[in-house]
Amino acid sequence: IMIQQGCLTSCLQLDKGDKPNEMEKKILRHARSCVAKLLVTTNPGILTVSQRSGAVGPLLKLVKDSDALDLMHFEALMSLTNLAGFDNETKNRVVSQKGIPTLS
């Protein structure tokens, strides 16, 4: 229901700026965490291609965020696994965004 109401898209749109200040970093961290929480249990087949590919970058950034909680990292990793296992296009998106070194 939250995805249908636009929560996922709204959180993904927040992740567009460069050089955020400390408050913006915290907001982005929580928006990325929201994306991860939504996608942990969501069948990627109900997402649009742009939602699937658009979620990869924010999830990888959350994995790399040293200030994020372990639970945030775990949910981001589970979401990436869920997305990458869906189709080759999403898997290639993870690879093209330097996901393999991030996940290694």
mmCIF file of N, CA, C and O in Angstrom:
data_model
loop_
_atom_site.group_PDB
_atom_site.id
_atom_site.type_symbol
_atom_site.label_atom_id
_atom_site.label_comp_id
_atom_site.label_asym_id
_atom_site.label_seq_id
_atom_site.Cartn_x
_atom_site.Cartn_y
_atom_site.Cartn_z
ATOM 1 N N ILE A 1 0.832 -1.195 0.000
ATOM 2 C CA ILE A 1 0.000 0.000 0.000
ATOM 3 C C ILE A 1 0.874 1.255 0.000
ATOM 4 O O ILE A 1 0.580 2.196 -0.712
ATOM 5 N N MET A 2 1.959 1.250 0.787
ATOM 6 C CA MET A 2 2.820 2.440 0.841
ATOM 7 C C MET A 2 3.487 2.692 -0.504
ATOM 8 O O MET A 2 3.689 3.850 -0.885
ATOM 9 N N ILE A 3 3.826 1.632 -1.219
ATOM 10 C CA ILE A 3 4.431 1.810 -2.541
ATOM 11 C C ILE A 3 3.393 2.370 -3.499
ATOM 12 O O ILE A 3 3.683 3.289 -4.277
ATOM 13 N N GLN A 4 2.171 1.858 -3.437
ATOM 14 C CA GLN A 4 1.101 2.356 -4.302
ATOM 15 C C GLN A 4 0.790 3.823 -4.031
ATOM 16 O O GLN A 4 0.420 4.563 -4.936
ATOM 17 N N GLN A 5 0.966 4.247 -2.783
ATOM 18 C CA GLN A 5 0.665 5.636 -2.422
ATOM 19 C C GLN A 5 1.828 6.594 -2.711
ATOM 20 O O GLN A 5 1.715 7.788 -2.479
ATOM 21 N N GLY A 6 2.939 6.072 -3.200
ATOM 22 C CA GLY A 6 4.033 6.937 -3.620
ATOM 23 C C GLY A 6 5.175 7.101 -2.631
ATOM 24 O O GLY A 6 6.084 7.899 -2.863
ATOM 25 N N CYS A 7 5.159 6.346 -1.549
ATOM 26 C CA CYS A 7 6.217 6.481 -0.535
ATOM 27 C C CYS A 7 7.591 6.139 -1.110
ATOM 28 O O CYS A 7 8.555 6.867 -0.892
ATOM 29 N N LEU A 8 7.674 5.040 -1.848
ATOM 30 C CA LEU A 8 8.953 4.631 -2.429
ATOM 31 C C LEU A 8 9.475 5.697 -3.388
ATOM 32 O O LEU A 8 10.633 6.115 -3.295
ATOM 33 N N THR A 9 8.640 6.144 -4.280
ATOM 34 C CA THR A 9 9.044 7.157 -5.257
ATOM 35 C C THR A 9 9.487 8.445 -4.572
ATOM 36 O O THR A 9 10.490 9.057 -4.960
ATOM 37 N N SER A 10 8.771 8.857 -3.543
ATOM 38 C CA SER A 10 9.129 10.078 -2.812
ATOM 39 C C SER A 10 10.492 9.944 -2.148
ATOM 40 O O SER A 10 11.306 10.871 -2.200
ATOM 41 N N CYS A 11 10.749 8.804 -1.532
ATOM 42 C CA CYS A 11 12.049 8.590 -0.882
ATOM 43 C C CYS A 11 13.177 8.560 -1.910
ATOM 44 O O CYS A 11 14.264 9.080 -1.651
ATOM 45 N N LEU A 12 12.912 7.965 -3.067
ATOM 46 C CA LEU A 12 13.933 7.923 -4.115
ATOM 47 C C LEU A 12 14.228 9.313 -4.660
ATOM 48 O O LEU A 12 15.365 9.628 -4.987
ATOM 49 N N GLN A 13 13.215 10.170 -4.740
ATOM 50 C CA GLN A 13 13.409 11.523 -5.261
ATOM 51 C C GLN A 13 14.231 12.394 -4.308
ATOM 52 O O GLN A 13 14.880 13.339 -4.746
ATOM 53 N N LEU A 14 14.220 12.077 -3.029
ATOM 54 C CA LEU A 14 15.019 12.844 -2.064
ATOM 55 C C LEU A 14 16.512 12.662 -2.294
ATOM 56 O O LEU A 14 17.303 13.506 -1.921
ATOM 57 N N ASP A 15 16.875 11.563 -2.913
ATOM 58 C CA ASP A 15 18.283 11.191 -3.042
ATOM 59 C C ASP A 15 18.910 11.733 -4.324
ATOM 60 O O ASP A 15 19.663 11.043 -4.997
ATOM 61 N N LYS A 16 18.629 12.966 -4.671
ATOM 62 C CA LYS A 16 19.115 13.536 -5.937
ATOM 63 C C LYS A 16 20.186 14.608 -5.763
ATOM 64 O O LYS A 16 20.861 14.939 -6.699
ATOM 65 N N GLY A 17 20.345 15.173 -4.586
ATOM 66 C CA GLY A 17 21.245 16.310 -4.407
ATOM 67 C C GLY A 17 22.699 15.918 -4.204
ATOM 68 O O GLY A 17 23.038 14.766 -3.964
ATOM 69 N N ASP A 18 23.567 16.904 -4.318
ATOM 70 C CA ASP A 18 24.998 16.716 -4.095
ATOM 71 C C ASP A 18 25.426 17.456 -2.831
ATOM 72 O O ASP A 18 24.866 18.486 -2.485
ATOM 73 N N LYS A 19 26.419 16.915 -2.171
ATOM 74 C CA LYS A 19 27.044 17.543 -1.004
ATOM 75 C C LYS A 19 26.022 17.988 0.049
ATOM 76 O O LYS A 19 25.908 19.184 0.356
ATOM 77 N N PRO A 20 25.303 17.049 0.637
ATOM 78 C CA PRO A 20 24.328 17.415 1.673
ATOM 79 C C PRO A 20 25.021 17.854 2.961
ATOM 80 O O PRO A 20 26.126 17.393 3.274
ATOM 81 N N ASN A 21 24.376 18.747 3.700
ATOM 82 C CA ASN A 21 24.906 19.122 5.016
ATOM 83 C C ASN A 21 24.555 18.007 6.005
ATOM 84 O O ASN A 21 23.928 17.013 5.644
ATOM 85 N N GLU A 22 24.948 18.170 7.256
ATOM 86 C CA GLU A 22 24.764 17.093 8.244
ATOM 87 C C GLU A 22 23.295 16.737 8.451
ATOM 88 O O GLU A 22 22.944 15.559 8.557
ATOM 89 N N MET A 23 22.422 17.727 8.501
ATOM 90 C CA MET A 23 20.999 17.440 8.694
ATOM 91 C C MET A 23 20.441 16.704 7.477
ATOM 92 O O MET A 23 19.676 15.754 7.613
ATOM 93 N N GLU A 24 20.839 17.140 6.288
ATOM 94 C CA GLU A 24 20.381 16.479 5.070
ATOM 95 C C GLU A 24 20.900 15.046 4.982
ATOM 96 O O GLU A 24 20.190 14.157 4.508
ATOM 97 N N LYS A 25 22.125 14.813 5.459
ATOM 98 C CA LYS A 25 22.671 13.449 5.487
ATOM 99 C C LYS A 25 21.804 12.539 6.347
ATOM 100 O O LYS A 25 21.537 11.390 5.984
ATOM 101 N N LYS A 26 21.367 13.057 7.485
ATOM 102 C CA LYS A 26 20.522 12.268 8.376
ATOM 103 C C LYS A 26 19.166 11.970 7.724
ATOM 104 O O LYS A 26 18.660 10.846 7.796
ATOM 105 N N ILE A 27 18.602 12.967 7.067
ATOM 106 C CA ILE A 27 17.325 12.779 6.366
ATOM 107 C C ILE A 27 17.486 11.757 5.246
ATOM 108 O O ILE A 27 16.650 10.849 5.087
ATOM 109 N N LEU A 28 18.565 11.874 4.478
ATOM 110 C CA LEU A 28 18.825 10.912 3.398
ATOM 111 C C LEU A 28 19.009 9.502 3.939
ATOM 112 O O LEU A 28 18.526 8.531 3.347
ATOM 113 N N ARG A 29 19.718 9.373 5.053
ATOM 114 C CA ARG A 29 19.924 8.060 5.664
ATOM 115 C C ARG A 29 18.587 7.415 5.995
ATOM 116 O O ARG A 29 18.359 6.239 5.729
ATOM 117 N N HIS A 30 17.682 8.199 6.561
ATOM 118 C CA HIS A 30 16.374 7.650 6.930
ATOM 119 C C HIS A 30 15.501 7.383 5.704
ATOM 120 O O HIS A 30 14.738 6.405 5.685
ATOM 121 N N ALA A 31 15.624 8.210 4.678
ATOM 122 C CA ALA A 31 14.880 7.958 3.436
ATOM 123 C C ALA A 31 15.384 6.672 2.783
ATOM 124 O O ALA A 31 14.588 5.847 2.310
ATOM 125 N N ARG A 32 16.698 6.486 2.763
ATOM 126 C CA ARG A 32 17.276 5.258 2.205
ATOM 127 C C ARG A 32 16.865 4.045 3.027
ATOM 128 O O ARG A 32 16.593 2.970 2.479
ATOM 129 N N SER A 33 16.814 4.222 4.339
ATOM 130 C CA SER A 33 16.367 3.137 5.209
ATOM 131 C C SER A 33 14.911 2.783 4.934
ATOM 132 O O SER A 33 14.529 1.609 4.945
ATOM 133 N N CYS A 34 14.101 3.783 4.673
ATOM 134 C CA CYS A 34 12.693 3.554 4.325
ATOM 135 C C CYS A 34 12.594 2.742 3.028
ATOM 136 O O CYS A 34 11.799 1.799 2.935
ATOM 137 N N VAL A 35 13.424 3.089 2.050
ATOM 138 C CA VAL A 35 13.465 2.333 0.797
ATOM 139 C C VAL A 35 13.818 0.874 1.092
ATOM 140 O O VAL A 35 13.167 -0.055 0.601
ATOM 141 N N ALA A 36 14.836 0.678 1.917
ATOM 142 C CA ALA A 36 15.258 -0.683 2.260
ATOM 143 C C ALA A 36 14.139 -1.447 2.965
ATOM 144 O O ALA A 36 13.857 -2.599 2.625
ATOM 145 N N LYS A 37 13.489 -0.817 3.932
ATOM 146 C CA LYS A 37 12.396 -1.474 4.657
ATOM 147 C C LYS A 37 11.256 -1.862 3.717
ATOM 148 O O LYS A 37 10.678 -2.938 3.844
ATOM 149 N N LEU A 38 10.942 -0.979 2.786
ATOM 150 C CA LEU A 38 9.868 -1.274 1.840
ATOM 151 C C LEU A 38 10.227 -2.444 0.921
ATOM 152 O O LEU A 38 9.382 -3.290 0.613
ATOM 153 N N LEU A 39 11.479 -2.498 0.487
ATOM 154 C CA LEU A 39 11.857 -3.474 -0.528
ATOM 155 C C LEU A 39 12.302 -4.819 0.029
ATOM 156 O O LEU A 39 12.448 -5.774 -0.733
ATOM 157 N N VAL A 40 12.497 -4.916 1.331
ATOM 158 C CA VAL A 40 12.858 -6.202 1.929
ATOM 159 C C VAL A 40 11.766 -7.231 1.667
ATOM 160 O O VAL A 40 12.043 -8.389 1.356
ATOM 161 N N THR A 41 10.530 -6.829 1.781
ATOM 162 C CA THR A 41 9.414 -7.774 1.683
ATOM 163 C C THR A 41 8.549 -7.569 0.438
ATOM 164 O O THR A 41 7.490 -8.180 0.338
ATOM 165 N N THR A 42 8.991 -6.737 -0.468
ATOM 166 C CA THR A 42 8.196 -6.455 -1.666
ATOM 167 C C THR A 42 8.677 -7.307 -2.840
ATOM 168 O O THR A 42 9.878 -7.377 -3.106
ATOM 169 N N ASN A 43 7.751 -7.909 -3.532
ATOM 170 C CA ASN A 43 8.071 -8.640 -4.748
ATOM 171 C C ASN A 43 8.512 -7.620 -5.797
ATOM 172 O O ASN A 43 7.730 -6.746 -6.173
ATOM 173 N N PRO A 44 9.756 -7.717 -6.292
ATOM 174 C CA PRO A 44 10.220 -6.754 -7.285
ATOM 175 C C PRO A 44 9.376 -6.726 -8.555
ATOM 176 O O PRO A 44 9.386 -5.747 -9.288
ATOM 177 N N GLY A 45 8.623 -7.774 -8.800
ATOM 178 C CA GLY A 45 7.787 -7.839 -9.983
ATOM 179 C C GLY A 45 6.659 -6.821 -9.991
ATOM 180 O O GLY A 45 6.145 -6.484 -11.053
ATOM 181 N N ILE A 46 6.267 -6.304 -8.828
ATOM 182 C CA ILE A 46 5.200 -5.302 -8.798
ATOM 183 C C ILE A 46 5.732 -3.885 -8.938
ATOM 184 O O ILE A 46 4.962 -2.947 -9.053
ATOM 185 N N LEU A 47 7.057 -3.744 -8.927
ATOM 186 C CA LEU A 47 7.686 -2.425 -9.078
ATOM 187 C C LEU A 47 7.868 -2.105 -10.554
ATOM 188 O O LEU A 47 7.999 -3.002 -11.388
ATOM 189 N N THR A 48 7.914 -0.831 -10.855
ATOM 190 C CA THR A 48 8.248 -0.419 -12.215
ATOM 191 C C THR A 48 9.754 -0.587 -12.422
ATOM 192 O O THR A 48 10.520 -0.683 -11.457
ATOM 193 N N VAL A 49 10.175 -0.598 -13.663
ATOM 194 C CA VAL A 49 11.602 -0.695 -13.969
ATOM 195 C C VAL A 49 12.349 0.473 -13.342
ATOM 196 O O VAL A 49 13.431 0.307 -12.774
ATOM 197 N N SER A 50 11.770 1.670 -13.408
ATOM 198 C CA SER A 50 12.454 2.847 -12.850
ATOM 199 C C SER A 50 12.531 2.766 -11.324
ATOM 200 O O SER A 50 13.505 3.238 -10.742
ATOM 201 N N GLN A 51 11.549 2.181 -10.665
ATOM 202 C CA GLN A 51 11.623 2.008 -9.210
ATOM 203 C C GLN A 51 12.710 1.006 -8.854
ATOM 204 O O GLN A 51 13.481 1.236 -7.919
ATOM 205 N N ARG A 52 12.777 -0.102 -9.594
ATOM 206 C CA ARG A 52 13.803 -1.104 -9.305
ATOM 207 C C ARG A 52 15.196 -0.535 -9.535
ATOM 208 O O ARG A 52 16.068 -0.636 -8.669
ATOM 209 N N SER A 53 15.405 0.078 -10.692
ATOM 210 C CA SER A 53 16.741 0.607 -10.984
ATOM 211 C C SER A 53 17.061 1.836 -10.145
ATOM 212 O O SER A 53 18.209 2.041 -9.750
ATOM 213 N N GLY A 54 16.053 2.639 -9.836
ATOM 214 C CA GLY A 54 16.266 3.833 -9.015
ATOM 215 C C GLY A 54 16.590 3.532 -7.575
ATOM 216 O O GLY A 54 17.194 4.355 -6.879
ATOM 217 N N ALA A 55 16.218 2.367 -7.095
ATOM 218 C CA ALA A 55 16.481 2.009 -5.697
ATOM 219 C C ALA A 55 17.903 1.518 -5.479
ATOM 220 O O ALA A 55 18.409 1.571 -4.356
ATOM 221 N N VAL A 56 18.564 1.074 -6.524
ATOM 222 C CA VAL A 56 19.892 0.476 -6.377
ATOM 223 C C VAL A 56 20.893 1.466 -5.788
ATOM 224 O O VAL A 56 21.599 1.157 -4.820
ATOM 225 N N GLY A 57 20.980 2.665 -6.342
ATOM 226 C CA GLY A 57 21.945 3.664 -5.857
ATOM 227 C C GLY A 57 21.753 4.022 -4.393
ATOM 228 O O GLY A 57 22.711 3.953 -3.606
ATOM 229 N N PRO A 58 20.543 4.400 -3.976
ATOM 230 C CA PRO A 58 20.328 4.718 -2.565
ATOM 231 C C PRO A 58 20.625 3.544 -1.623
ATOM 232 O O PRO A 58 21.166 3.741 -0.535
ATOM 233 N N LEU A 59 20.317 2.332 -2.059
ATOM 234 C CA LEU A 59 20.603 1.170 -1.215
ATOM 235 C C LEU A 59 22.110 0.951 -1.083
ATOM 236 O O LEU A 59 22.610 0.663 0.010
ATOM 237 N N LEU A 60 22.850 1.109 -2.183
ATOM 238 C CA LEU A 60 24.310 0.977 -2.109
ATOM 239 C C LEU A 60 24.914 2.071 -1.235
ATOM 240 O O LEU A 60 25.859 1.826 -0.482
ATOM 241 N N LYS A 61 24.374 3.279 -1.327
ATOM 242 C CA LYS A 61 24.863 4.369 -0.472
ATOM 243 C C LYS A 61 24.604 4.064 0.994
ATOM 244 O O LYS A 61 25.435 4.371 1.854
ATOM 245 N N LEU A 62 23.470 3.460 1.291
ATOM 246 C CA LEU A 62 23.169 3.092 2.677
ATOM 247 C C LEU A 62 24.126 2.018 3.174
ATOM 248 O O LEU A 62 24.589 2.075 4.309
ATOM 249 N N VAL A 63 24.459 1.062 2.328
ATOM 250 C CA VAL A 63 25.415 0.020 2.709
ATOM 251 C C VAL A 63 26.768 0.643 3.051
ATOM 252 O O VAL A 63 27.433 0.228 4.004
ATOM 253 N N LYS A 64 27.181 1.668 2.291
ATOM 254 C CA LYS A 64 28.483 2.323 2.505
ATOM 255 C C LYS A 64 28.474 3.337 3.650
ATOM 256 O O LYS A 64 29.540 3.768 4.078
ATOM 257 N N ASP A 65 27.310 3.707 4.153
ATOM 258 C CA ASP A 65 27.179 4.747 5.174
ATOM 259 C C ASP A 65 27.659 4.222 6.530
ATOM 260 O O ASP A 65 27.004 3.398 7.162
ATOM 261 N N SER A 66 28.795 4.718 6.973
ATOM 262 C CA SER A 66 29.372 4.242 8.239
ATOM 263 C C SER A 66 28.577 4.696 9.456
ATOM 264 O O SER A 66 28.742 4.138 10.539
ATOM 265 N N ASP A 67 27.711 5.689 9.300
ATOM 266 C CA ASP A 67 26.902 6.163 10.419
ATOM 267 C C ASP A 67 25.556 5.441 10.520
ATOM 268 O O ASP A 67 24.814 5.653 11.470
ATOM 269 N N ALA A 68 25.251 4.611 9.540
ATOM 270 C CA ALA A 68 23.986 3.874 9.567
ATOM 271 C C ALA A 68 24.068 2.736 10.583
ATOM 272 O O ALA A 68 25.141 2.200 10.859
ATOM 273 N N LEU A 69 22.924 2.385 11.117
ATOM 274 C CA LEU A 69 22.844 1.278 12.065
ATOM 275 C C LEU A 69 23.029 -0.051 11.338
ATOM 276 O O LEU A 69 22.770 -0.158 10.139
ATOM 277 N N ASP A 70 23.436 -1.074 12.087
ATOM 278 C CA ASP A 70 23.603 -2.400 11.492
ATOM 279 C C ASP A 70 22.306 -2.897 10.858
ATOM 280 O O ASP A 70 22.326 -3.524 9.800
ATOM 281 N N LEU A 71 21.169 -2.621 11.497
ATOM 282 C CA LEU A 71 19.884 -3.040 10.944
ATOM 283 C C LEU A 71 19.637 -2.378 9.588
ATOM 284 O O LEU A 71 19.127 -3.023 8.668
ATOM 285 N N MET A 72 20.015 -1.115 9.458
ATOM 286 C CA MET A 72 19.865 -0.419 8.173
ATOM 287 C C MET A 72 20.713 -1.094 7.101
ATOM 288 O O MET A 72 20.262 -1.286 5.963
ATOM 289 N N HIS A 73 21.953 -1.433 7.461
ATOM 290 C CA HIS A 73 22.831 -2.128 6.522
ATOM 291 C C HIS A 73 22.225 -3.469 6.113
ATOM 292 O O HIS A 73 22.197 -3.811 4.926
ATOM 293 N N PHE A 74 21.743 -4.219 7.092
ATOM 294 C CA PHE A 74 21.164 -5.527 6.826
ATOM 295 C C PHE A 74 19.966 -5.427 5.879
ATOM 296 O O PHE A 74 19.859 -6.176 4.902
ATOM 297 N N GLU A 75 19.065 -4.498 6.165
ATOM 298 C CA GLU A 75 17.876 -4.343 5.320
ATOM 299 C C GLU A 75 18.245 -3.890 3.907
ATOM 300 O O GLU A 75 17.642 -4.348 2.929
ATOM 301 N N ALA A 76 19.246 -3.028 3.795
ATOM 302 C CA ALA A 76 19.699 -2.593 2.465
ATOM 303 C C ALA A 76 20.285 -3.768 1.692
ATOM 304 O O ALA A 76 20.006 -3.938 0.497
ATOM 305 N N LEU A 77 21.074 -4.587 2.362
ATOM 306 C CA LEU A 77 21.665 -5.755 1.702
ATOM 307 C C LEU A 77 20.590 -6.759 1.278
ATOM 308 O O LEU A 77 20.654 -7.327 0.182
ATOM 309 N N MET A 78 19.618 -6.985 2.139
ATOM 310 C CA MET A 78 18.525 -7.904 1.796
ATOM 311 C C MET A 78 17.726 -7.363 0.609
ATOM 312 O O MET A 78 17.336 -8.119 -0.286
ATOM 313 N N SER A 79 17.478 -6.066 0.592
ATOM 314 C CA SER A 79 16.740 -5.448 -0.510
ATOM 315 C C SER A 79 17.509 -5.555 -1.816
ATOM 316 O O SER A 79 16.927 -5.848 -2.869
ATOM 317 N N LEU A 80 18.813 -5.318 -1.759
ATOM 318 C CA LEU A 80 19.638 -5.456 -2.961
ATOM 319 C C LEU A 80 19.626 -6.892 -3.471
ATOM 320 O O LEU A 80 19.555 -7.131 -4.681
ATOM 321 N N THR A 81 19.671 -7.847 -2.558
ATOM 322 C CA THR A 81 19.605 -9.256 -2.939
ATOM 323 C C THR A 81 18.279 -9.554 -3.625
ATOM 324 O O THR A 81 18.231 -10.227 -4.661
ATOM 325 N N ASN A 82 17.217 -9.047 -3.045
ATOM 326 C CA ASN A 82 15.871 -9.237 -3.596
ATOM 327 C C ASN A 82 15.782 -8.638 -5.000
ATOM 328 O O ASN A 82 15.278 -9.281 -5.927
ATOM 329 N N LEU A 83 16.278 -7.436 -5.178
ATOM 330 C CA LEU A 83 16.215 -6.757 -6.479
ATOM 331 C C LEU A 83 17.121 -7.424 -7.515
ATOM 332 O O LEU A 83 16.706 -7.675 -8.644
ATOM 333 N N ALA A 84 18.361 -7.701 -7.126
ATOM 334 C CA ALA A 84 19.330 -8.266 -8.076
ATOM 335 C C ALA A 84 18.923 -9.662 -8.526
ATOM 336 O O ALA A 84 19.250 -10.078 -9.642
ATOM 337 N N GLY A 85 18.225 -10.377 -7.686
ATOM 338 C CA GLY A 85 17.782 -11.706 -8.053
ATOM 339 C C GLY A 85 16.582 -11.718 -8.973
ATOM 340 O O GLY A 85 16.189 -12.767 -9.490
ATOM 341 N N PHE A 86 15.999 -10.561 -9.212
ATOM 342 C CA PHE A 86 14.776 -10.508 -10.017
ATOM 343 C C PHE A 86 15.034 -10.625 -11.516
ATOM 344 O O PHE A 86 14.411 -11.425 -12.198
ATOM 345 N N ASP A 87 15.948 -9.795 -12.037
ATOM 346 C CA ASP A 87 16.215 -9.840 -13.476
ATOM 347 C C ASP A 87 17.631 -9.347 -13.772
ATOM 348 O O ASP A 87 18.296 -8.763 -12.926
ATOM 349 N N ASN A 88 18.078 -9.617 -14.990
ATOM 350 C CA ASN A 88 19.432 -9.226 -15.391
ATOM 351 C C ASN A 88 19.608 -7.720 -15.471
ATOM 352 O O ASN A 88 20.689 -7.206 -15.204
ATOM 353 N N GLU A 89 18.562 -7.008 -15.835
ATOM 354 C CA GLU A 89 18.653 -5.548 -15.945
ATOM 355 C C GLU A 89 18.999 -4.923 -14.585
ATOM 356 O O GLU A 89 19.878 -4.067 -14.489
ATOM 357 N N THR A 90 18.331 -5.371 -13.550
ATOM 358 C CA THR A 90 18.602 -4.838 -12.213
ATOM 359 C C THR A 90 19.970 -5.304 -11.716
ATOM 360 O O THR A 90 20.708 -4.532 -11.103
ATOM 361 N N LYS A 91 20.300 -6.540 -12.009
ATOM 362 C CA LYS A 91 21.612 -7.066 -11.621
ATOM 363 C C LYS A 91 22.720 -6.254 -12.280
ATOM 364 O O LYS A 91 23.709 -5.878 -11.644
ATOM 365 N N ASN A 92 22.537 -5.941 -13.570
ATOM 366 C CA ASN A 92 23.528 -5.124 -14.288
ATOM 367 C C ASN A 92 23.603 -3.715 -13.724
ATOM 368 O O ASN A 92 24.666 -3.095 -13.730
ATOM 369 N N ARG A 93 22.495 -3.212 -13.226
ATOM 370 C CA ARG A 93 22.483 -1.883 -12.600
ATOM 371 C C ARG A 93 23.337 -1.891 -11.341
ATOM 372 O O ARG A 93 24.085 -0.950 -11.078
ATOM 373 N N VAL A 94 23.242 -2.946 -10.546
ATOM 374 C CA VAL A 94 24.075 -3.072 -9.338
ATOM 375 C C VAL A 94 25.550 -3.074 -9.738
ATOM 376 O O VAL A 94 26.371 -2.371 -9.139
ATOM 377 N N VAL A 95 25.885 -3.826 -10.764
ATOM 378 C CA VAL A 95 27.275 -3.911 -11.219
ATOM 379 C C VAL A 95 27.746 -2.562 -11.754
ATOM 380 O O VAL A 95 28.844 -2.101 -11.414
ATOM 381 N N SER A 96 26.925 -1.891 -12.560
ATOM 382 C CA SER A 96 27.332 -0.616 -13.165
ATOM 383 C C SER A 96 27.504 0.495 -12.127
ATOM 384 O O SER A 96 28.248 1.439 -12.364
ATOM 385 N N GLN A 97 26.839 0.373 -10.999
ATOM 386 C CA GLN A 97 26.976 1.388 -9.947
ATOM 387 C C GLN A 97 28.027 0.984 -8.913
ATOM 388 O O GLN A 97 27.988 1.429 -7.775
ATOM 389 N N LYS A 98 28.951 0.153 -9.343
ATOM 390 C CA LYS A 98 30.079 -0.275 -8.504
ATOM 391 C C LYS A 98 29.593 -1.022 -7.248
ATOM 392 O O LYS A 98 30.177 -0.907 -6.186
ATOM 393 N N GLY A 99 28.537 -1.800 -7.432
ATOM 394 C CA GLY A 99 27.966 -2.533 -6.318
ATOM 395 C C GLY A 99 28.803 -3.699 -5.857
ATOM 396 O O GLY A 99 28.823 -4.032 -4.677
ATOM 397 N N ILE A 100 29.518 -4.337 -6.780
ATOM 398 C CA ILE A 100 30.306 -5.517 -6.401
ATOM 399 C C ILE A 100 31.416 -5.144 -5.408
ATOM 400 O O ILE A 100 31.522 -5.776 -4.358
ATOM 401 N N PRO A 101 32.219 -4.102 -5.665
ATOM 402 C CA PRO A 101 33.232 -3.725 -4.669
ATOM 403 C C PRO A 101 32.594 -3.281 -3.333
ATOM 404 O O PRO A 101 33.139 -3.543 -2.259
ATOM 405 N N THR A 102 31.444 -2.635 -3.414
ATOM 406 C CA THR A 102 30.759 -2.198 -2.198
ATOM 407 C C THR A 102 30.325 -3.395 -1.366
ATOM 408 O O THR A 102 30.413 -3.368 -0.146
ATOM 409 N N LEU A 103 29.869 -4.428 -2.027
ATOM 410 C CA LEU A 103 29.333 -5.592 -1.324
ATOM 411 C C LEU A 103 30.422 -6.599 -0.936
ATOM 412 O O LEU A 103 30.150 -7.524 -0.198
ATOM 413 N N SER A 104 31.631 -6.418 -1.441
ATOM 414 C CA SER A 104 32.723 -7.379 -1.161
ATOM 415 C C SER A 104 33.345 -7.144 0.190
ATOM 416 O O SER A 104 33.405 -6.109 0.727
#
